[in-house]
JSON list of C-alpha atoms in Angstrom, two decimals:
[
{"chain": "A", "resi": 153, "resn": "ARG", "atom": "CA", "xyz": [-6.52, 9.75, -17.88]},
{"chain": "A", "resi": 154, "resn": "ASN", "atom": "CA", "xyz": [-3.68, 10.81, -16.32]},
{"chain": "A", "resi": 155, "resn": "PHE", "atom": "CA", "xyz": [-1.59, 7.99, -16.12]},
{"chain": "A", "resi": 156, "resn": "MET", "atom": "CA", "xyz": [0.04, 5.51, -18.78]},
{"chain": "A", "resi": 157, "resn": "CYS", "atom": "CA", "xyz": [-0.66, 1.90, -18.52]},
{"chain": "A", "resi": 158, "resn": "ALA", "atom": "CA", "xyz": [0.12, -1.21, -20.66]},
{"chain": "A", "resi": 159, "resn": "TYR", "atom": "CA", "xyz": [-3.28, -0.82, -22.18]},
{"chain": "A", "resi": 160, "resn": "ALA", "atom": "CA", "xyz": [-3.04, 2.51, -23.08]},
{"chain": "A", "resi": 161, "resn": "ALA", "atom": "CA", "xyz": [0.48, 2.00, -24.37]},
{"chain": "A", "resi": 162, "resn": "ASN", "atom": "CA", "xyz": [-0.86, -0.77, -26.67]},
{"chain": "A", "resi": 163, "resn": "ILE", "atom": "CA", "xyz": [-3.61, 1.24, -28.09]},
{"chain": "A", "resi": 164, "resn": "MET", "atom": "CA", "xyz": [-1.30, 4.47, -28.69]},
{"chain": "A", "resi": 165, "resn": "PHE", "atom": "CA", "xyz": [1.82, 2.90, -29.77]},
{"chain": "A", "resi": 166, "resn": "LYS", "atom": "CA", "xyz": [1.12, -0.83, -30.49]},
{"chain": "A", "resi": 167, "resn": "GLU", "atom": "CA", "xyz": [3.34, -1.76, -27.27]},
{"chain": "A", "resi": 168, "resn": "SER", "atom": "CA", "xyz": [2.61, -4.90, -25.46]},
{"chain": "A", "resi": 169, "resn": "ALA", "atom": "CA", "xyz": [-0.20, -5.16, -23.23]},
{"chain": "A", "resi": 170, "resn": "GLN", "atom": "CA", "xyz": [1.17, -7.22, -20.76]},
{"chain": "A", "resi": 171, "resn": "CYS", "atom": "CA", "xyz": [0.85, -6.16, -16.83]},
{"chain": "A", "resi": 172, "resn": "LYS", "atom": "CA", "xyz": [4.46, -6.23, -15.45]},
{"chain": "A", "resi": 173, "resn": "LEU", "atom": "CA", "xyz": [3.12, -6.93, -12.17]},
{"chain": "A", "resi": 174, "resn": "CYS", "atom": "CA", "xyz": [0.96, -9.97, -12.93]},
{"chain": "A", "resi": 175, "resn": "LEU", "atom": "CA", "xyz": [2.12, -10.86, -16.46]},
{"chain": "A", "resi": 176, "resn": "CYS", "atom": "CA", "xyz": [-1.40, -10.68, -17.83]},
{"chain": "A", "resi": 177, "resn": "THR", "atom": "CA", "xyz": [-2.79, -9.05, -20.63]},
{"chain": "A", "resi": 178, "resn": "GLN", "atom": "CA", "xyz": [-4.33, -5.70, -19.66]},
{"chain": "A", "resi": 179, "resn": "LEU", "atom": "CA", "xyz": [-7.87, -5.62, -21.10]},
{"chain": "A", "resi": 180, "resn": "THR", "atom": "CA", "xyz": [-8.79, -2.32, -19.43]},
{"chain": "A", "resi": 181, "resn": "ARG", "atom": "CA", "xyz": [-7.16, 0.92, -18.41]},
{"chain": "A", "resi": 182, "resn": "THR", "atom": "CA", "xyz": [-8.11, 0.48, -14.62]},
{"chain": "A", "resi": 183, "resn": "HIS", "atom": "CA", "xyz": [-6.58, -3.10, -14.71]},
{"chain": "A", "resi": 184, "resn": "ILE", "atom": "CA", "xyz": [-3.76, -2.43, -12.17]},
{"chain": "A", "resi": 185, "resn": "PHE", "atom": "CA", "xyz": [-6.60, -0.94, -9.74]},
{"chain": "A", "resi": 186, "resn": "MET", "atom": "CA", "xyz": [-9.29, -3.30, -10.19]},
{"chain": "A", "resi": 187, "resn": "SER", "atom": "CA", "xyz": [-8.25, -6.94, -11.51]},
{"chain": "A", "resi": 188, "resn": "CYS", "atom": "CA", "xyz": [-4.57, -7.39, -11.30]},
{"chain": "A", "resi": 189, "resn": "GLU", "atom": "CA", "xyz": [-3.86, -10.52, -9.23]},
{"chain": "A", "resi": 190, "resn": "THR", "atom": "CA", "xyz": [-0.61, -9.02, -7.99]},
{"chain": "A", "resi": 191, "resn": "ILE", "atom": "CA", "xyz": [-2.01, -6.09, -6.09]},
{"chain": "A", "resi": 192, "resn": "LEU", "atom": "CA", "xyz": [-4.88, -8.09, -5.09]},
{"chain": "A", "resi": 193, "resn": "LYS", "atom": "CA", "xyz": [-2.61, -10.68, -3.28]},
{"chain": "A", "resi": 194, "resn": "CYS", "atom": "CA", "xyz": [-0.46, -7.49, -1.78]},
{"chain": "A", "resi": 195, "resn": "TYR", "atom": "CA", "xyz": [-4.04, -6.44, -0.40]},
{"chain": "A", "resi": 196, "resn": "GLN", "atom": "CA", "xyz": [-4.32, -9.86, 0.85]},
{"chain": "A", "resi": 197, "resn": "HIS", "atom": "CA", "xyz": [-0.95, -9.92, 2.47]},
{"chain": "A", "resi": 198, "resn": "PHE", "atom": "CA", "xyz": [-1.37, -6.83, 4.63]},
{"chain": "A", "resi": 199, "resn": "LEU", "atom": "CA", "xyz": [-5.02, -7.66, 5.29]},
{"chain": "A", "resi": 200, "resn": "THR", "atom": "CA", "xyz": [-3.44, -9.48, 8.48]},
{"chain": "A", "resi": 201, "resn": "PHE", "atom": "CA", "xyz": [-2.11, -6.14, 9.71]},
{"chain": "A", "resi": 202, "resn": "CYS", "atom": "CA", "xyz": [-5.62, -4.37, 8.35]},
{"chain": "A", "resi": 203, "resn": "ASP", "atom": "CA", "xyz": [-7.96, -6.87, 10.01]},
{"chain": "A", "resi": 204, "resn": "SER", "atom": "CA", "xyz": [-6.53, -6.34, 13.65]},
{"chain": "A", "resi": 205, "resn": "LEU", "atom": "CA", "xyz": [-7.41, -2.64, 13.32]},
{"chain": "A", "resi": 206, "resn": "VAL", "atom": "CA", "xyz": [-11.00, -3.03, 11.81]},
{"chain": "A", "resi": 207, "resn": "SER", "atom": "CA", "xyz": [-12.11, -6.60, 10.94]},
{"chain": "A", "resi": 208, "resn": "ILE", "atom": "CA", "xyz": [-14.36, -6.26, 8.09]},
{"chain": "A", "resi": 209, "resn": "GLY", "atom": "CA", "xyz": [-12.58, -8.98, 5.99]},
{"chain": "A", "resi": 210, "resn": "SER", "atom": "CA", "xyz": [-11.03, -8.36, 2.70]},
{"chain": "A", "resi": 211, "resn": "VAL", "atom": "CA", "xyz": [-10.52, -5.14, 0.74]},
{"chain": "A", "resi": 212, "resn": "ASP", "atom": "CA", "xyz": [-13.39, -4.62, -1.43]},
{"chain": "A", "resi": 213, "resn": "LEU", "atom": "CA", "xyz": [-13.60, -2.61, -4.52]},
{"chain": "A", "resi": 214, "resn": "ILE", "atom": "CA", "xyz": [-14.99, 0.53, -2.82]},
{"chain": "A", "resi": 215, "resn": "GLU", "atom": "CA", "xyz": [-12.16, 0.35, -0.11]},
{"chain": "A", "resi": 216, "resn": "ARG", "atom": "CA", "xyz": [-9.53, -0.28, -2.64]},
{"chain": "A", "resi": 217, "resn": "ALA", "atom": "CA", "xyz": [-10.56, 3.09, -4.73]},
{"chain": "A", "resi": 218, "resn": "PHE", "atom": "CA", "xyz": [-11.69, 5.29, -1.77]},
{"chain": "A", "resi": 219, "resn": "GLY", "atom": "CA", "xyz": [-10.71, 3.80, 1.44]},
{"chain": "A", "resi": 220, "resn": "LEU", "atom": "CA", "xyz": [-13.17, 3.42, 4.31]},
{"chain": "A", "resi": 221, "resn": "LYS", "atom": "CA", "xyz": [-15.15, 6.29, 5.23]},
{"chain": "A", "resi": 222, "resn": "VAL", "atom": "CA", "xyz": [-13.76, 7.77, 8.59]},
{"chain": "A", "resi": 223, "resn": "ASN", "atom": "CA", "xyz": [-14.89, 10.21, 10.92]},
{"chain": "A", "resi": 224, "resn": "ASN", "atom": "CA", "xyz": [-12.43, 12.25, 13.42]},
{"chain": "A", "resi": 225, "resn": "GLU", "atom": "CA", "xyz": [-12.31, 9.81, 16.21]},
{"chain": "A", "resi": 226, "resn": "ASP", "atom": "CA", "xyz": [-12.23, 6.37, 14.04]},
{"chain": "A", "resi": 227, "resn": "ILE", "atom": "CA", "xyz": [-8.08, 6.03, 14.35]},
{"chain": "A", "resi": 228, "resn": "ARG", "atom": "CA", "xyz": [-8.31, 2.42, 13.54]},
{"chain": "A", "resi": 229, "resn": "SER", "atom": "CA", "xyz": [-9.97, 2.88, 10.19]},
{"chain": "A", "resi": 230, "resn": "SER", "atom": "CA", "xyz": [-7.57, 5.78, 9.31]},
{"chain": "A", "resi": 231, "resn": "LEU", "atom": "CA", "xyz": [-4.58, 3.30, 10.17]},
{"chain": "A", "resi": 232, "resn": "ARG", "atom": "CA", "xyz": [-6.32, 0.63, 7.62]},
{"chain": "A", "resi": 233, "resn": "ASN", "atom": "CA", "xyz": [-6.52, 3.30, 5.04]},
{"chain": "A", "resi": 234, "resn": "TYR", "atom": "CA", "xyz": [-2.98, 4.36, 5.60]},
{"chain": "A", "resi": 235, "resn": "ILE", "atom": "CA", "xyz": [-1.64, 0.89, 4.86]},
{"chain": "A", "resi": 236, "resn": "ASN", "atom": "CA", "xyz": [-4.03, 0.38, 2.06]},
{"chain": "A", "resi": 237, "resn": "PHE", "atom": "CA", "xyz": [-3.05, 3.39, 0.46]},
{"chain": "A", "resi": 238, "resn": "SER", "atom": "CA", "xyz": [0.67, 2.44, 1.02]},
{"chain": "A", "resi": 239, "resn": "VAL", "atom": "CA", "xyz": [-0.23, -0.69, -0.84]},
{"chain": "A", "resi": 240, "resn": "ARG", "atom": "CA", "xyz": [-2.13, 1.36, -3.86]},
{"chain": "A", "resi": 241, "resn": "HIS", "atom": "CA", "xyz": [0.70, 3.78, -3.90]},
{"chain": "A", "resi": 242, "resn": "VAL", "atom": "CA", "xyz": [3.74, 1.88, -4.18]},
{"chain": "A", "resi": 243, "resn": "THR", "atom": "CA", "xyz": [1.95, -0.64, -6.72]},
{"chain": "A", "resi": 244, "resn": "TYR", "atom": "CA", "xyz": [0.82, 2.39, -8.87]},
{"chain": "A", "resi": 245, "resn": "ARG", "atom": "CA", "xyz": [4.55, 3.61, -8.88]},
{"chain": "A", "resi": 246, "resn": "SER", "atom": "CA", "xyz": [5.71, 0.07, -9.54]},
{"chain": "A", "resi": 247, "resn": "ARG", "atom": "CA", "xyz": [3.37, -0.67, -12.79]},
{"chain": "A", "resi": 248, "resn": "HIS", "atom": "CA", "xyz": [6.22, -0.26, -15.22]},
{"chain": "A", "resi": 249, "resn": "LYS", "atom": "CA", "xyz": [9.17, -2.02, -13.45]},
{"chain": "A", "resi": 250, "resn": "ILE", "atom": "CA", "xyz": [10.44, -5.48, -13.82]},
{"chain": "A", "resi": 251, "resn": "LEU", "atom": "CA", "xyz": [10.19, -6.64, -10.30]},
{"chain": "A", "resi": 252, "resn": "GLY", "atom": "CA", "xyz": [10.93, -10.45, -11.11]},
{"chain": "A", "resi": 253, "resn": "LYS", "atom": "CA", "xyz": [10.40, -13.28, -13.81]},
{"chain": "A", "resi": 254, "resn": "SER", "atom": "CA", "xyz": [7.69, -15.15, -12.00]},
{"chain": "A", "resi": 255, "resn": "LYS", "atom": "CA", "xyz": [4.40, -13.96, -10.33]},
{"chain": "A", "resi": 256, "resn": "GLU", "atom": "CA", "xyz": [5.56, -15.28, -6.99]},
{"chain": "A", "resi": 257, "resn": "SER", "atom": "CA", "xyz": [8.57, -13.28, -7.29]},
{"chain": "A", "resi": 258, "resn": "ILE", "atom": "CA", "xyz": [7.00, -10.23, -8.27]},
{"chain": "A", "resi": 259, "resn": "GLN", "atom": "CA", "xyz": [4.63, -10.42, -5.80]},
{"chain": "A", "resi": 260, "resn": "LEU", "atom": "CA", "xyz": [7.11, -10.94, -2.97]},
{"chain": "A", "resi": 261, "resn": "ASN", "atom": "CA", "xyz": [9.22, -8.16, -4.35]},
{"chain": "A", "resi": 262, "resn": "LEU", "atom": "CA", "xyz": [6.37, -5.92, -4.27]},
{"chain": "A", "resi": 263, "resn": "ILE", "atom": "CA", "xyz": [5.40, -6.71, -0.93]},
{"chain": "A", "resi": 264, "resn": "LYS", "atom": "CA", "xyz": [9.02, -5.99, 0.30]},
{"chain": "A", "resi": 265, "resn": "LYS", "atom": "CA", "xyz": [8.86, -2.51, -1.57]},
{"chain": "A", "resi": 266, "resn": "ILE", "atom": "CA", "xyz": [5.31, -1.65, 0.22]},
{"chain": "A", "resi": 267, "resn": "SER", "atom": "CA", "xyz": [6.93, -2.71, 3.68]},
{"chain": "A", "resi": 268, "resn": "LEU", "atom": "CA", "xyz": [9.86, -0.69, 2.93]},
{"chain": "A", "resi": 269, "resn": "PHE", "atom": "CA", "xyz": [7.89, 2.44, 2.19]},
{"chain": "A", "resi": 270, "resn": "ILE", "atom": "CA", "xyz": [5.51, 2.16, 4.93]},
{"chain": "A", "resi": 271, "resn": "ARG", "atom": "CA", "xyz": [8.45, 1.73, 7.60]},
{"chain": "A", "resi": 272, "resn": "THR", "atom": "CA", "xyz": [10.50, 4.53, 5.95]},
{"chain": "A", "resi": 273, "resn": "ASP", "atom": "CA", "xyz": [7.38, 6.70, 5.98]},
{"chain": "A", "resi": 274, "resn": "LEU", "atom": "CA", "xyz": [6.73, 5.89, 9.69]},
{"chain": "A", "resi": 275, "resn": "ARG", "atom": "CA", "xyz": [10.54, 6.45, 10.38]},
{"chain": "A", "resi": 276, "resn": "ASN", "atom": "CA", "xyz": [10.15, 10.04, 8.89]},
{"chain": "A", "resi": 277, "resn": "LYS", "atom": "CA", "xyz": [7.07, 10.82, 10.46]},
{"chain": "A", "resi": 278, "resn": "PHE", "atom": "CA", "xyz": [8.46, 9.78, 13.73]},
{"chain": "A", "resi": 279, "resn": "GLU", "atom": "CA", "xyz": [11.43, 11.97, 13.48]},
{"chain": "A", "resi": 280, "resn": "VAL", "atom": "CA", "xyz": [8.83, 14.95, 12.85]},
{"chain": "A", "resi": 281, "resn": "ALA", "atom": "CA", "xyz": [7.13, 13.90, 15.85]},
{"chain": "A", "resi": 282, "resn": "CYS", "atom": "CA", "xyz": [10.04, 13.92, 17.98]},
{"chain": "A", "resi": 283, "resn": "GLU", "atom": "CA", "xyz": [11.49, 17.52, 16.66]},
{"chain": "A", "resi": 284, "resn": "LYS", "atom": "CA", "xyz": [7.52, 18.72, 17.29]},
{"chain": "A", "resi": 285, "resn": "ASN", "atom": "CA", "xyz": [7.49, 16.99, 20.48]},
{"chain": "A", "resi": 286, "resn": "GLU", "atom": "CA", "xyz": [4.36, 15.07, 19.35]},
{"chain": "A", "resi": 287, "resn": "VAL", "atom": "CA", "xyz": [5.54, 11.89, 20.10]},
{"chain": "A", "resi": 288, "resn": "GLU", "atom": "CA", "xyz": [2.14, 10.54, 21.85]},
{"chain": "A", "resi": 289, "resn": "SER", "atom": "CA", "xyz": [0.29, 11.63, 18.79]},
{"chain": "A", "resi": 290, "resn": "PHE", "atom": "CA", "xyz": [2.46, 9.83, 16.67]},
{"chain": "A", "resi": 291, "resn": "LYS", "atom": "CA", "xyz": [2.02, 6.77, 18.71]},
{"chain": "A", "resi": 292, "resn": "ARG", "atom": "CA", "xyz": [-1.94, 7.24, 18.73]},
{"chain": "A", "resi": 293, "resn": "SER", "atom": "CA", "xyz": [-2.03, 8.00, 14.99]},
{"chain": "A", "resi": 294, "resn": "TYR", "atom": "CA", "xyz": [0.27, 4.98, 13.86]},
{"chain": "A", "resi": 295, "resn": "LEU", "atom": "CA", "xyz": [1.12, 2.26, 16.47]},
{"chain": "A", "resi": 296, "resn": "ILE", "atom": "CA", "xyz": [-2.39, 1.47, 17.72]},
{"chain": "A", "resi": 297, "resn": "ASP", "atom": "CA", "xyz": [-2.12, -1.90, 19.22]},
{"chain": "A", "resi": 298, "resn": "CYS", "atom": "CA", "xyz": [1.49, -2.10, 18.15]},
{"chain": "A", "resi": 299, "resn": "VAL", "atom": "CA", "xyz": [0.36, -3.33, 14.77]},
{"chain": "A", "resi": 300, "resn": "LEU", "atom": "CA", "xyz": [3.18, -1.53, 12.91]},
{"chain": "A", "resi": 301, "resn": "GLY", "atom": "CA", "xyz": [5.57, -1.03, 15.88]},
{"chain": "A", "resi": 302, "resn": "GLU", "atom": "CA", "xyz": [6.22, 0.74, 18.85]},
{"chain": "A", "resi": 303, "resn": "VAL", "atom": "CA", "xyz": [8.17, 3.40, 20.85]},
{"chain": "A", "resi": 304, "resn": "ILE", "atom": "CA", "xyz": [10.65, 1.79, 23.29]},
{"chain": "A", "resi": 305, "resn": "ASP", "atom": "CA", "xyz": [12.78, 4.07, 25.44]},
{"chain": "A", "resi": 306, "resn": "GLY", "atom": "CA", "xyz": [12.24, 6.70, 22.78]},
{"chain": "A", "resi": 307, "resn": "ASN", "atom": "CA", "xyz": [13.17, 4.28, 19.87]},
{"chain": "A", "resi": 308, "resn": "LEU", "atom": "CA", "xyz": [10.92, 3.62, 17.29]},
{"chain": "A", "resi": 309, "resn": "ILE", "atom": "CA", "xyz": [10.73, -0.17, 16.84]},
{"chain": "A", "resi": 310, "resn": "LEU", "atom": "CA", "xyz": [8.81, -1.42, 13.53]},
{"chain": "A", "resi": 311, "resn": "LYS", "atom": "CA", "xyz": [7.53, -4.91, 12.75]},
{"chain": "A", "resi": 312, "resn": "ASP", "atom": "CA", "xyz": [8.83, -6.59, 9.70]},
{"chain": "A", "resi": 313, "resn": "LEU", "atom": "CA", "xyz": [5.85, -6.50, 7.42]},
{"chain": "A", "resi": 314, "resn": "VAL", "atom": "CA", "xyz": [7.02, -9.12, 4.93]}
]
């Protein structure tokens, strides 16, 4: 119980129980992770990238909560987990923000935020890799099959994920 949600705010403070992401009434504390239509649409959007790494279909409840079980050599599953973590992380951090007036605009704006988060995080990781002379390791971990981008002439070129 270390996070606040509209469901809890309604019980404790008689505030609205409406989810700011899907505009539905939250019926449980775990709504945002388990049943929020907007986060499910975001997972569906990023599935295009995830399935090109590990083609297992939609992101199920266990994968949303814990990620795929990964052994040390399974870099494809690790990257799929990284993308899905980004969806979960940005959605969680945006749960109290008004991102639009309709479900469609909220979903698009959230997808844009997730994309920006991934692109910014990868740029930061790339800069560190350059400083440490570990660009090849970065490429092996984050640029598998050019799903998210590639390095050309020493420059990181990231794909538009929107």
